[in-house]
Coordinates of N, CA and C in Angstrom, one line a residue:
M527 N 52.2 -7.1 -39.8 CA 51.7 -6.3 -38.8 C 50.5 -5.4 -39.3
K528 N 50.7 -4.9 -40.6 CA 49.7 -4.1 -41.2 C 48.5 -5.0 -41.5
N529 N 48.7 -6.2 -41.8 CA 47.6 -7.1 -42.1 C 46.8 -7.4 -40.9
I530 N 47.4 -7.5 -39.8 CA 46.7 -7.8 -38.5 C 45.8 -6.6 -38.2
H531 N 46.3 -5.4 -38.3 CA 45.5 -4.2 -38.1 C 44.3 -4.1 -39.1
K532 N 44.6 -4.4 -40.4 CA 43.5 -4.4 -41.3 C 42.5 -5.5 -41.0
L533 N 42.9 -6.6 -40.6 CA 42.0 -7.7 -40.2 C 41.2 -7.3 -39.0
I534 N 41.8 -6.6 -38.0 CA 41.0 -6.2 -36.8 C 40.1 -5.1 -37.2
A535 N 40.5 -4.2 -38.1 CA 39.6 -3.1 -38.5 C 38.4 -3.6 -39.3
V536 N 38.7 -4.6 -40.2 CA 37.6 -5.2 -41.0 C 36.6 -6.0 -40.0
G537 N 37.2 -6.7 -39.1 CA 36.3 -7.4 -38.1 C 35.5 -6.5 -37.3
F538 N 36.1 -5.4 -36.9 CA 35.3 -4.4 -36.1 C 34.2 -3.7 -36.9
I539 N 34.5 -3.4 -38.1 CA 33.5 -2.8 -39.0 C 32.4 -3.9 -39.3
A540 N 32.7 -5.1 -39.5 CA 31.7 -6.2 -39.7 C 30.9 -6.3 -38.4
F541 N 31.5 -6.3 -37.2 CA 30.7 -6.4 -36.0 C 29.8 -5.2 -35.9
L542 N 30.2 -4.0 -36.1 CA 29.3 -2.8 -36.1 C 28.2 -2.9 -37.1
A543 N 28.5 -3.4 -38.3 CA 27.4 -3.6 -39.3 C 26.4 -4.6 -38.8
V544 N 26.8 -5.7 -38.2 CA 25.8 -6.7 -37.7 C 25.0 -6.1 -36.5
V545 N 25.6 -5.3 -35.7 CA 24.8 -4.7 -34.6 C 23.8 -3.7 -35.1
I546 N 24.2 -2.8 -36.1 CA 23.3 -1.9 -36.6 C 22.2 -2.5 -37.4
I547 N 22.5 -3.5 -38.2 CA 21.4 -4.2 -38.9 C 20.5 -4.9 -38.0
S548 N 21.0 -5.5 -36.9 CA 20.1 -6.2 -35.9 C 19.2 -5.2 -35.2
C549 N 19.7 -4.0 -35.0 CA 18.9 -3.0 -34.3 C 17.8 -2.5 -35.1
N550 N 18.0 -2.5 -36.5 CA 17.0 -2.0 -37.4 C 15.8 -3.0 -37.6
K551 N 16.1 -4.3 -37.2 CA 15.0 -5.2 -37.4 C 13.8 -4.9 -36.4
E552 N 12.6 -5.2 -36.9 CA 11.4 -4.9 -36.1 C 11.3 -6.0 -35.1
D553 N 10.8 -5.6 -33.9 CA 10.5 -6.6 -32.9 C 9.4 -7.5 -33.3
V554 N 9.2 -8.6 -32.5 CA 8.1 -9.5 -32.8 C 6.8 -8.7 -32.7
N555 N 6.0 -8.9 -33.7 CA 4.6 -8.3 -33.7 C 3.7 -9.2 -32.8
R556 N 3.2 -8.6 -31.8 CA 2.2 -9.3 -30.9 C 0.9 -8.8 -31.3
P557 N -0.1 -9.7 -31.4 CA -1.5 -9.2 -31.6 C -2.0 -8.4 -30.4
T558 N -2.6 -7.3 -30.6 CA -3.1 -6.5 -29.6 C -4.6 -6.3 -29.8
Q559 N -5.3 -6.1 -28.7 CA -6.8 -5.9 -28.8 C -7.0 -4.6 -28.0
I560 N -8.2 -4.0 -28.3 CA -8.6 -2.9 -27.6 C -9.8 -3.3 -26.7
Y561 N -9.7 -2.9 -25.4 CA -10.7 -3.3 -24.5 C -11.4 -2.1 -23.9
R562 N -12.7 -2.2 -23.6 CA -13.5 -1.2 -22.9 C -13.4 -1.5 -21.4
V563 N -12.8 -0.6 -20.6 CA -12.5 -0.8 -19.2 C -13.4 0.1 -18.4
K564 N -13.9 -0.4 -17.2 CA -14.7 0.4 -16.3 C -14.2 0.1 -14.9
Y565 N -13.8 1.2 -14.2 CA -13.6 1.1 -12.8 C -14.8 1.5 -12.0
V566 N -15.1 0.8 -10.9 CA -16.3 1.1 -10.1 C -16.0 1.1 -8.7
V567 N -16.4 2.1 -7.9 CA -16.3 2.2 -6.5 C -17.7 2.4 -6.0
S568 N -18.2 1.5 -5.1 CA -19.6 1.6 -4.7 C -19.7 1.6 -3.1
S569 N -20.4 2.6 -2.6 CA -20.7 2.5 -1.2 C -22.0 1.7 -1.0
N570 N -21.9 0.7 -0.1 CA -23.0 -0.2 0.2 C -23.9 0.3 1.3
L571 N -23.7 1.5 1.8 CA -24.4 2.1 2.9 C -25.6 2.9 2.4
D572 N -26.5 3.2 3.2 CA -27.7 4.0 2.9 C -27.2 5.5 2.6
S573 N -26.3 5.9 3.4 CA -25.8 7.3 3.2 C -24.5 7.3 2.4
P574 N -24.2 8.3 1.6 CA -23.0 8.4 0.8 C -21.7 8.5 1.7
S575 N -20.6 8.1 1.2 CA -19.3 8.1 1.9 C -18.3 9.0 1.3
N576 N -17.2 9.3 2.0 CA -16.1 10.1 1.5 C -15.0 9.1 1.1
F577 N -14.5 9.3 -0.1 CA -13.5 8.3 -0.6 C -12.3 9.0 -1.1
Y578 N -11.1 8.4 -0.9 CA -9.9 8.7 -1.6 C -9.7 7.6 -2.6
I579 N -9.7 7.9 -3.9 CA -9.6 6.9 -5.0 C -8.3 7.1 -5.8
T580 N -7.6 6.1 -6.0 CA -6.4 6.1 -6.8 C -6.6 5.0 -7.9
Y581 N -6.3 5.4 -9.1 CA -6.5 4.5 -10.2 C -5.4 4.7 -11.3
M582 N -5.1 3.6 -12.0 CA -4.1 3.6 -13.0 C -4.7 4.1 -14.3
N583 N -4.1 5.0 -15.0 CA -4.6 5.5 -16.3 C -3.6 5.0 -17.3
P584 N -3.8 3.9 -18.0 CA -2.8 3.3 -18.9 C -2.5 4.3 -20.1
K585 N -3.4 5.1 -20.5 CA -3.2 6.0 -21.6 C -1.9 6.9 -21.3
Y586 N -1.8 7.3 -20.0 CA -0.7 8.2 -19.7 C 0.3 7.5 -18.8
S587 N 0.1 6.2 -18.5 CA 1.0 5.4 -17.7 C 1.3 6.1 -16.3
N588 N 0.2 6.5 -15.7 CA 0.4 7.1 -14.4 C -0.8 6.8 -13.4
H589 N -0.5 7.1 -12.1 CA -1.6 6.9 -11.2 C -2.3 8.3 -11.0
V590 N -3.6 8.3 -10.8 CA -4.3 9.5 -10.5 C -5.0 9.3 -9.2
S591 N -4.9 10.2 -8.3 CA -5.5 10.2 -7.0 C -6.5 11.3 -6.8
E592 N -7.7 11.0 -6.3 CA -8.7 12.1 -6.2 C -9.5 11.8 -4.9
Y593 N -10.0 12.9 -4.4 CA -10.9 12.8 -3.2 C -12.3 13.1 -3.6
F594 N -13.2 12.3 -3.1 CA -14.6 12.5 -3.4 C -15.4 12.6 -2.1
D595 N -16.2 13.6 -2.0 CA -17.0 13.9 -0.8 C -18.4 13.4 -1.0
T596 N -18.9 12.6 -0.1 CA -20.2 12.0 -0.1 C -20.7 11.5 -1.4
I597 N -20.2 10.4 -1.8 CA -20.6 9.8 -3.1 C -21.2 8.4 -2.7
R598 N -22.1 8.0 -3.6 CA -22.7 6.6 -3.5 C -22.0 5.7 -4.4
E599 N -21.7 6.2 -5.6 CA -21.0 5.3 -6.6 C -20.1 6.2 -7.5
W600 N -18.9 5.7 -7.9 CA -18.0 6.4 -8.7 C -17.6 5.5 -9.8
T601 N -17.6 5.9 -11.1 CA -17.2 5.1 -12.2 C -16.2 5.9 -13.1
Y602 N -15.3 5.2 -13.7 CA -14.4 5.8 -14.7 C -14.2 4.8 -15.8
E603 N -14.5 5.3 -17.0 CA -14.4 4.4 -18.2 C -13.4 4.9 -19.2
F604 N -12.7 4.0 -19.8 CA -11.7 4.3 -20.8 C -11.4 3.0 -21.7
Y605 N -10.6 3.2 -22.7 CA -10.2 2.1 -23.5 C -8.8 1.7 -23.3
G606 N -8.5 0.4 -23.1 CA -7.1 0.0 -22.9 C -6.7 -1.0 -24.0
T607 N -5.5 -1.4 -24.0 CA -5.0 -2.3 -25.0 C -4.3 -3.5 -24.3
T608 N -4.0 -4.5 -25.0 CA -3.4 -5.7 -24.5 C -2.1 -5.3 -23.7
F609 N -1.9 -6.0 -22.6 CA -0.8 -5.8 -21.7 C -0.8 -4.6 -20.8
D610 N -1.9 -3.8 -20.9 CA -2.1 -2.7 -20.0 C -2.3 -3.2 -18.5
R611 N -1.7 -2.5 -17.6 CA -1.9 -2.9 -16.2 C -3.0 -2.0 -15.6
L612 N -4.0 -2.6 -15.0 CA -5.1 -1.8 -14.4 C -4.9 -1.9 -12.9
F613 N -5.2 -0.8 -12.3 CA -5.1 -0.7 -10.8 C -6.2 0.2 -10.3
L614 N -6.8 -0.2 -9.2 CA -7.9 0.6 -8.6 C -7.7 0.4 -7.1
E615 N -7.7 1.6 -6.4 CA -7.6 1.6 -4.9 C -8.6 2.6 -4.4
A616 N -9.3 2.2 -3.3 CA -10.2 3.2 -2.6 C -10.0 3.0 -1.2
F617 N -10.1 4.2 -0.4 CA -10.1 4.0 1.0 C -10.8 5.2 1.6
T618 N -11.3 4.9 2.8 CA -12.0 5.9 3.6 C -11.2 6.2 4.9
V619 N -11.2 7.4 5.4 CA -10.5 7.7 6.6 C -11.6 8.3 7.6
H620 N -11.7 7.7 8.7 CA -12.7 8.1 9.7 C -14.1 8.3 9.2
D621 N -14.5 7.3 8.4 CA -15.8 7.3 7.8 C -16.4 5.9 7.9
S622 N -17.7 5.8 7.5 CA -18.3 4.5 7.5 C -17.7 3.6 6.5
A623 N -17.6 2.4 6.8 CA -17.0 1.4 5.9 C -18.1 0.7 5.1
Y624 N -17.7 -0.5 4.6 CA -18.7 -1.3 3.8 C -18.8 -0.7 2.4
F625 N -17.8 -0.8 1.6 CA -17.8 -0.4 0.2 C -17.1 -1.5 -0.6
S626 N -17.2 -1.4 -1.9 CA -16.6 -2.4 -2.8 C -16.0 -1.7 -4.0
V627 N -15.0 -2.3 -4.6 CA -14.4 -1.8 -5.8 C -14.4 -2.9 -6.8
A628 N -14.5 -2.6 -8.1 CA -14.5 -3.6 -9.2 C -13.9 -3.1 -10.5
I629 N -13.4 -4.0 -11.3 CA -12.9 -3.7 -12.6 C -13.6 -4.5 -13.6
Y630 N -14.3 -3.9 -14.6 CA -15.0 -4.5 -15.6 C -14.2 -4.4 -16.9
V631 N -14.1 -5.4 -17.7 CA -13.5 -5.3 -19.0 C -14.5 -5.9 -20.0
N632 N -14.9 -5.0 -21.0 CA -15.9 -5.4 -22.0 C -17.2 -5.8 -21.3
D633 N -17.6 -5.1 -20.3 CA -18.9 -5.4 -19.5 C -18.9 -6.7 -18.8
S634 N -17.7 -7.3 -18.6 CA -17.5 -8.5 -17.8 C -16.7 -8.2 -16.6
L635 N -17.2 -8.6 -15.4 CA -16.5 -8.4 -14.2 C -15.2 -9.3 -14.1
K636 N -14.1 -8.6 -13.9 CA -12.8 -9.3 -13.9 C -12.3 -9.4 -12.5
V637 N -12.4 -8.4 -11.7 CA -11.9 -8.4 -10.3 C -12.8 -7.5 -9.5
A638 N -13.1 -8.0 -8.3 CA -14.0 -7.3 -7.4 C -13.6 -7.6 -5.9
M639 N -13.7 -6.6 -5.1 CA -13.4 -6.9 -3.7 C -14.3 -6.0 -2.8
T640 N -14.6 -6.5 -1.6 CA -15.4 -5.7 -0.7 C -14.5 -5.4 0.6
D641 N -14.6 -4.3 1.2 CA -13.8 -4.0 2.3 C -13.9 -5.0 3.4
T642 N -12.9 -5.0 4.3 CA -12.8 -6.0 5.3 C -13.6 -5.8 6.5
C643 N -14.2 -4.6 6.6 CA -15.1 -4.3 7.8 C -16.5 -4.8 7.4
P644 N -16.9 -5.9 8.0 CA -18.2 -6.6 7.6 C -19.5 -5.8 7.9
T645 N -19.4 -4.9 8.8 CA -20.6 -4.2 9.1 C -20.4 -2.7 9.0
P646 N -21.5 -1.9 8.8 CA -21.3 -0.5 8.6 C -21.0 0.3 9.9
I647 N -19.7 0.2 10.3 CA -19.3 0.9 11.5 C -18.2 1.9 11.1
V648 N -17.9 2.8 12.0 CA -16.9 3.8 11.7 C -15.5 3.2 12.0
C649 N -14.6 3.2 11.1 CA -13.3 2.7 11.2 C -12.2 3.7 11.0
D650 N -11.0 3.5 11.5 CA -9.9 4.4 11.2 C -9.7 4.6 9.7
T651 N -9.3 3.5 9.1 CA -9.0 3.5 7.7 C -9.4 2.1 7.1
N652 N -10.1 2.2 6.0 CA -10.4 0.9 5.3 C -9.9 1.2 3.9
R653 N -9.1 0.2 3.4 CA -8.5 0.3 2.1 C -8.6 -0.9 1.3
I654 N -8.9 -0.8 0.0 CA -9.0 -1.9 -0.9 C -8.2 -1.5 -2.1
A655 N -7.4 -2.5 -2.6 CA -6.6 -2.3 -3.8 C -6.7 -3.5 -4.6
I656 N -7.1 -3.4 -5.9 CA -7.1 -4.5 -6.8 C -6.4 -4.1 -8.1
E657 N -5.9 -5.1 -8.8 CA -5.3 -4.9 -10.1 C -5.5 -6.0 -11.1
Y658 N -5.4 -5.8 -12.3 CA -5.7 -6.7 -13.4 C -4.8 -6.3 -14.6
S659 N -4.4 -7.3 -15.4 CA -3.6 -7.1 -16.6 C -4.5 -7.5 -17.8
L660 N -4.6 -6.6 -18.8 CA -5.4 -7.0 -19.9 C -4.6 -8.0 -20.8
Q661 N -5.2 -9.0 -21.2 CA -4.5 -10.1 -22.0 C -5.4 -10.6 -23.1

């Protein structure tokens, strides 16, 4: 009976040792790159527009929302790394439509979209959201 308890204790200790050793092993090293990212929101009208802009800031892993009064173009630049999720959303409320959003990576356009209102008219709400993952 004592031998069975000793065998169970030795087996349990061996199991714990394997678990601890496997946890100490480093994960797979994936090559990562640093990218220069630029978010752009542009009003295509002659007069500036009011925008609510939400964007993903990968450095802090959070969304930032801001209101801008009468702007023609808004840009935000930062550096991202491989596997970062990029997100940009802009919308107007009771304002003229016809604007576009874009994400540039290393000065190359990756994603762009223009609002669904094809003419410069006043709409209730126009919203565009785009996203991209750095790879």
